[in-house]
């Protein structure tokens, strides 16, 4: 995949491109069909000094597609903080790399496969997992975990079941087979995704710090080697498809669907890591979107060199493939490498052992041109730097989202707490996602110590006492109501989930899913979310080290809710010192850390408001970054010093939902001491979604010390209940058994999916 | 104890089982690539979990025809212990070392979770450290764990005390509700006639240290240490 | 009913089977494609109608028409 | 090559397909059995020999004769 921010790329004038601007110019139809505008075509003529041939046109088209060029997003991506003391490689490489001590680095990235998954859910999701795995092991990391953030349409929509079944089976089918545990993610439903689901896949890997592999080629004359699967006519123009808006005739685009081969991917991982242990590789790049074109182009461009390819040597799966097809094929499970001279034999032996194709397909030159031969003729000759430098960049017009009024608790209907809780725990967004994660092998590799179902997943760094914590988060309804607050909140929620298991948050990857950047409202959402993310990342020293932008998530002109998914990664120095959400003992105090008495009950945009009152409105809860950090640092300290026996952050559904989740996870009841009848705005205090709060369980003997420690840190700590029994009790006489709650929480998704009609 | 772990293209629990073996028994295992044909000297051969050859065609089918499997069969005939876990169990049935076949889960979904098992016999080198009838908790992770054999074979397996583990409720009932995959008579693991070959779908190597959620899998490896020189 | 991958769609299983046959010493295998084969018993006695019914089943469920083709034979 | 489950062997996939068809409103489906269908391209031009070769492939790899039957058609 391409890079998020390429600082080398000189911004071109900020002309907004669009139908209006181009209407007057006439360009050949083939140019329009390649998604290029008249001004972009003029640049091509300028660069080449002649008309491009079809293959060259295809190359420009994919390289300048939104997907590869980030032409609409670059300007805004620049505002994200991307550096930090521990950052080894930020955006611009295949994945981000962060130091975790002991000479090791954690390498991770998230990527979308939204459009392909909507068209063919199983293969779309599966190849999404395959692609993100390659981004990570290309850098020399052994993948240790996968996560997936899924957004489906309304459960009532006729396609939703089929999409859930296919996507989950596809993610499992691929991840299980390659033997990388799928340890976490999220899955929510909203009609805003009815015609355009989101499938965001994240991979985390571990590498030796001094053995990280990059894609910049060097060494004129060095051989370029192709390894992996053969090239077929898969996904030709997937990169431009991924950047084109959906419409009802997208059925016609179907032939571009690719089929994943996880078995080959597994072999490719092992073979690449085996070869990486030698000194044969100069540079390596996976063939992702735009296949051979972008991988070879990128290697040469980053190395400031040229490249020569001979397509007659490319392993081909189908007869009669044209140069155009070979250059643009998106067949999966392929890699391109530059080897040191004379090391071809070593490399060939490794790949032959793993029964993978291996072919020397070209060499590095000093021509600064990409020259491609096919059947003995030069079929492509494009200068590399001008193509990269002229890569379009747009300062698209944007319109700030109008703020919504704050919803006062008094105006929101109060429902008996237990009744409301029952509705919430069984609603699609809060219902247990066990049905999903049980289809994922989340334990393979033998290091998963924090399984799905908690705040962040925790996987040990193999053979060490350290562990990596991971979480994906975003609350699209907040982003829709207020992109800036929503952008902040997505980052702080990921940060909180890491803190809640006892990890020191390190850095984030993101996957920015939005509608069409050609619409000012959508650009406004994008700009707002990025500003919010940037604020939060800066305040929390939580830099963005990799990511991906997915625009044009719309159907028939309607955009999805803005969804900047954040993938947070943290480090646990001592894997014994961590926390889980499960209550572990009776008679402990449940303490609410953070927040304040005035600010507990933020109901605007809450799930309570939506699920109980049917209202999707109001300003989302504001994020106080200073308070957030202070509270999180306190909680992390409490976990590290073994002060607390369980911890959970508060998010969707608020306080009572979090209490219930802790009780269910530990199979241990709780009696709340807040919630006496007559308490004012009890519904707001129990279900409000004010930010910056955690629940911890603490032994009675340690309670005083904990409250004092919180006081010293300037953070409020309030006892809200005690653990014990097998019921959840709110005030007198209002209670429910854990067994009933569990049934409500567990049953929704399996029951929903039981009606699926799927061909096995 | 000299243990070998066979590695096929697509195996992915090879490292996990080697780690557990060494952690529990103190003996390191040797990883053996499927193209090798000499297993002389090993008294325990483990066919690990994973997706050998992608589980394409039928799980375990292509691996069962690897060169190394001929050697595994002959070592088994010579009395060496052979342990097939998950995909390894599928390979052993395909290779004819164990009767029956593993079909698609009844629910047609991959399932990864802890299950409870009843130790049906402690009279084997793999299970002697468990109590007869003991209920243990071990994870499963498979798409094709639905054990099938014809009625005669099933009767024989029970008559000869060759059913090693059955899926059961936490209270020890081997009933339909406790059956995660549709296996006939809740069978989770079986022995060969000579009792030196065990195939099971659950992953004992994933429950061999407290940090992973439990230690109920250790008994299997401890039994082997006790049984082997 | 035969459900097969459309020409040009990658068939990882077929590819792997081909490799396995070669390893077993079968020479001269130029290609393997794997598909599904379904036998459906219908109450419907009119072959025409039965075929139409099954075609509808294929479109809705049995075949993934994004990547697969299907062919129907009506027996007795 | 058609590889089908032996009569008497439970077919979870066929059963699930049958259930799914019923949920989709197809009535009158009395049974579904799912098998595999393999197309093998051989260099061998003698149909007799080709068939013998494929039968051998079935015995050794393509079918698990504990639970499956196979049938071979030689095309051109
Ligand atoms: N698609 C999924 N894949 C794997 N795990 C999931 C998925 N969706 C949800 N989960 C798991 O379910 C649990 C609850 O998710 P979520 O409600 O998003 O947590 P939080 O509110 O802490 O962010 C988490 O452990 C998460 O990893
Ligand atoms: Mg959380």
mmCIF file of C-alpha atoms in Angstrom, chain B residues 60-206:
data_model
loop_
_atom_site.group_PDB
_atom_site.id
_atom_site.type_symbol
_atom_site.label_atom_id
_atom_site.label_comp_id
_atom_site.label_asym_id
_atom_site.label_seq_id
_atom_site.Cartn_x
_atom_site.Cartn_y
_atom_site.Cartn_z
ATOM 1 C CA UNK B 60 -5.230 -33.355 6.429
ATOM 2 C CA UNK B 61 -5.555 -35.166 3.098
ATOM 3 C CA UNK B 62 -2.528 -33.753 1.348
ATOM 4 C CA UNK B 63 -0.358 -33.823 4.454
ATOM 5 C CA UNK B 64 -1.234 -37.477 4.983
ATOM 6 C CA UNK B 65 0.616 -38.193 1.747
ATOM 7 C CA UNK B 66 3.783 -36.319 2.666
ATOM 8 C CA UNK B 67 6.947 -38.410 2.660
ATOM 9 C CA UNK B 68 7.326 -37.952 6.395
ATOM 10 C CA UNK B 69 3.951 -39.560 7.087
ATOM 11 C CA UNK B 70 5.091 -42.932 5.767
ATOM 12 C CA UNK B 71 7.825 -42.761 8.353
ATOM 13 C CA UNK B 72 5.362 -41.681 11.057
ATOM 14 C CA UNK B 73 3.223 -44.710 10.263
ATOM 15 C CA UNK B 74 6.167 -47.047 10.454
ATOM 16 C CA UNK B 75 7.424 -45.495 13.705
ATOM 17 C CA UNK B 76 3.936 -45.872 15.155
ATOM 18 C CA UNK B 77 3.959 -49.513 14.149
ATOM 19 C CA UNK B 78 7.289 -49.816 15.892
ATOM 20 C CA UNK B 79 5.714 -48.507 19.079
ATOM 21 C CA UNK B 80 6.656 -44.824 19.151
ATOM 22 C CA UNK B 81 4.087 -42.451 20.617
ATOM 23 C CA UNK B 82 2.261 -40.381 18.044
ATOM 24 C CA UNK B 83 0.140 -37.415 19.089
ATOM 25 C CA UNK B 84 -2.090 -35.623 16.592
ATOM 26 C CA UNK B 85 -3.684 -32.382 17.770
ATOM 27 C CA UNK B 86 -6.496 -30.749 15.811
ATOM 28 C CA UNK B 87 -5.251 -30.678 12.217
ATOM 29 C CA UNK B 88 -2.832 -33.390 13.347
ATOM 30 C CA UNK B 89 -5.798 -35.587 14.314
ATOM 31 C CA UNK B 90 -7.244 -35.026 10.850
ATOM 32 C CA UNK B 91 -3.919 -36.003 9.296
ATOM 33 C CA UNK B 92 -3.753 -39.195 11.366
ATOM 34 C CA UNK B 93 -7.235 -40.279 10.284
ATOM 35 C CA UNK B 94 -6.430 -39.495 6.648
ATOM 36 C CA UNK B 95 -3.234 -41.498 6.980
ATOM 37 C CA UNK B 96 -5.181 -44.430 8.371
ATOM 38 C CA UNK B 97 -3.495 -44.434 11.779
ATOM 39 C CA UNK B 98 -6.812 -43.737 13.460
ATOM 40 C CA UNK B 99 -10.297 -44.798 12.364
ATOM 41 C CA UNK B 100 -13.068 -42.473 11.226
ATOM 42 C CA UNK B 101 -12.996 -39.004 9.731
ATOM 43 C CA UNK B 102 -13.429 -35.395 10.808
ATOM 44 C CA UNK B 103 -16.154 -33.592 8.985
ATOM 45 C CA UNK B 104 -17.350 -30.023 8.862
ATOM 46 C CA UNK B 105 -18.705 -28.741 12.210
ATOM 47 C CA UNK B 106 -22.455 -29.232 12.419
ATOM 48 C CA UNK B 107 -22.960 -25.459 12.701
ATOM 49 C CA UNK B 108 -20.681 -24.932 9.705
ATOM 50 C CA UNK B 109 -18.682 -22.327 11.563
ATOM 51 C CA UNK B 110 -15.146 -22.269 12.820
ATOM 52 C CA UNK B 111 -15.281 -22.409 16.598
ATOM 53 C CA UNK B 112 -12.578 -21.201 18.969
ATOM 54 C CA UNK B 113 -13.378 -21.404 22.672
ATOM 55 C CA UNK B 114 -12.743 -23.338 25.844
ATOM 56 C CA UNK B 115 -14.697 -26.558 26.178
ATOM 57 C CA UNK B 116 -14.938 -29.029 29.000
ATOM 58 C CA UNK B 117 -13.830 -32.589 28.373
ATOM 59 C CA UNK B 118 -14.223 -35.752 30.313
ATOM 60 C CA UNK B 119 -11.209 -37.988 30.480
ATOM 61 C CA UNK B 120 -12.735 -41.282 29.401
ATOM 62 C CA UNK B 121 -9.710 -43.381 30.083
ATOM 63 C CA UNK B 122 -6.643 -42.768 32.155
ATOM 64 C CA UNK B 123 -5.290 -46.037 30.878
ATOM 65 C CA UNK B 124 -3.007 -44.701 28.171
ATOM 66 C CA UNK B 125 0.435 -43.141 28.009
ATOM 67 C CA UNK B 126 -1.233 -39.838 27.103
ATOM 68 C CA UNK B 127 -3.765 -39.664 29.915
ATOM 69 C CA UNK B 128 -2.357 -41.512 32.904
ATOM 70 C CA UNK B 129 -1.827 -38.312 34.861
ATOM 71 C CA UNK B 130 -5.515 -37.518 34.680
ATOM 72 C CA UNK B 131 -8.106 -39.136 36.883
ATOM 73 C CA UNK B 132 -10.574 -41.449 35.215
ATOM 74 C CA UNK B 133 -13.671 -39.348 34.517
ATOM 75 C CA UNK B 134 -11.907 -36.101 35.445
ATOM 76 C CA UNK B 135 -13.404 -32.997 33.823
ATOM 77 C CA UNK B 136 -10.855 -30.656 32.285
ATOM 78 C CA UNK B 137 -11.094 -27.360 30.414
ATOM 79 C CA UNK B 138 -9.186 -27.056 27.133
ATOM 80 C CA UNK B 139 -9.689 -24.800 24.075
ATOM 81 C CA UNK B 140 -10.813 -25.984 20.682
ATOM 82 C CA UNK B 141 -10.228 -24.098 17.434
ATOM 83 C CA UNK B 142 -11.441 -25.833 14.318
ATOM 84 C CA UNK B 143 -13.824 -25.875 11.420
ATOM 85 C CA UNK B 144 -13.795 -29.645 10.859
ATOM 86 C CA UNK B 145 -13.919 -31.402 14.178
ATOM 87 C CA UNK B 146 -17.120 -33.312 13.702
ATOM 88 C CA UNK B 147 -15.980 -36.866 14.365
ATOM 89 C CA UNK B 148 -17.594 -39.510 12.207
ATOM 90 C CA UNK B 149 -17.249 -43.285 12.158
ATOM 91 C CA UNK B 150 -19.743 -45.992 11.416
ATOM 92 C CA UNK B 151 -21.678 -47.513 14.294
ATOM 93 C CA UNK B 152 -19.562 -50.661 14.436
ATOM 94 C CA UNK B 153 -16.393 -48.664 14.675
ATOM 95 C CA UNK B 154 -17.888 -46.459 17.375
ATOM 96 C CA UNK B 155 -19.021 -49.470 19.352
ATOM 97 C CA UNK B 156 -15.590 -50.954 19.081
ATOM 98 C CA UNK B 157 -13.900 -47.746 20.191
ATOM 99 C CA UNK B 158 -15.985 -47.753 23.348
ATOM 100 C CA UNK B 159 -15.713 -51.485 23.912
ATOM 101 C CA UNK B 160 -11.946 -51.322 23.662
ATOM 102 C CA UNK B 161 -11.709 -48.262 25.906
ATOM 103 C CA UNK B 162 -10.159 -46.276 23.081
ATOM 104 C CA UNK B 163 -12.150 -43.083 23.497
ATOM 105 C CA UNK B 164 -9.762 -40.787 25.332
ATOM 106 C CA UNK B 165 -11.827 -37.609 25.673
ATOM 107 C CA UNK B 166 -15.452 -36.654 25.191
ATOM 108 C CA UNK B 167 -17.027 -33.215 25.152
ATOM 109 C CA UNK B 168 -19.074 -32.752 28.299
ATOM 110 C CA UNK B 169 -20.790 -30.136 30.414
ATOM 111 C CA UNK B 170 -18.837 -28.602 33.303
ATOM 112 C CA UNK B 171 -20.702 -31.107 35.469
ATOM 113 C CA UNK B 172 -19.392 -33.962 33.371
ATOM 114 C CA UNK B 173 -22.442 -34.851 31.289
ATOM 115 C CA UNK B 174 -21.565 -35.813 27.719
ATOM 116 C CA UNK B 175 -24.828 -34.544 26.312
ATOM 117 C CA UNK B 176 -25.887 -32.842 23.120
ATOM 118 C CA UNK B 177 -25.701 -29.360 24.613
ATOM 119 C CA UNK B 178 -22.019 -29.900 25.394
ATOM 120 C CA UNK B 179 -21.186 -31.030 21.876
ATOM 121 C CA UNK B 180 -19.507 -28.119 20.065
ATOM 122 C CA UNK B 181 -19.270 -29.618 16.605
ATOM 123 C CA UNK B 182 -21.692 -32.490 16.119
ATOM 124 C CA UNK B 183 -19.180 -35.259 16.816
ATOM 125 C CA UNK B 184 -20.711 -38.686 17.120
ATOM 126 C CA UNK B 185 -21.153 -39.629 20.754
ATOM 127 C CA UNK B 186 -19.326 -36.396 21.736
ATOM 128 C CA UNK B 187 -15.983 -37.885 20.815
ATOM 129 C CA UNK B 188 -13.098 -35.425 21.145
ATOM 130 C CA UNK B 189 -10.129 -37.781 21.047
ATOM 131 C CA UNK B 190 -9.386 -41.428 20.329
ATOM 132 C CA UNK B 191 -6.569 -43.956 20.647
ATOM 133 C CA UNK B 192 -5.427 -46.625 18.233
ATOM 134 C CA UNK B 193 -5.634 -50.270 19.151
ATOM 135 C CA UNK B 194 -2.126 -50.362 20.545
ATOM 136 C CA UNK B 195 -2.794 -47.167 22.525
ATOM 137 C CA UNK B 196 0.359 -45.471 21.322
ATOM 138 C CA UNK B 197 -1.396 -43.117 18.889
ATOM 139 C CA UNK B 198 -3.737 -40.388 20.142
ATOM 140 C CA UNK B 199 -5.671 -37.942 18.029
ATOM 141 C CA UNK B 200 -7.721 -35.149 19.592
ATOM 142 C CA UNK B 201 -9.355 -31.963 18.404
ATOM 143 C CA UNK B 202 -8.796 -29.818 21.547
ATOM 144 C CA UNK B 203 -5.485 -28.029 22.042
ATOM 145 C CA UNK B 204 -3.830 -29.078 25.323
ATOM 146 C CA UNK B 205 -0.812 -26.936 24.420
ATOM 147 C CA UNK B 206 -2.973 -23.822 24.767
#
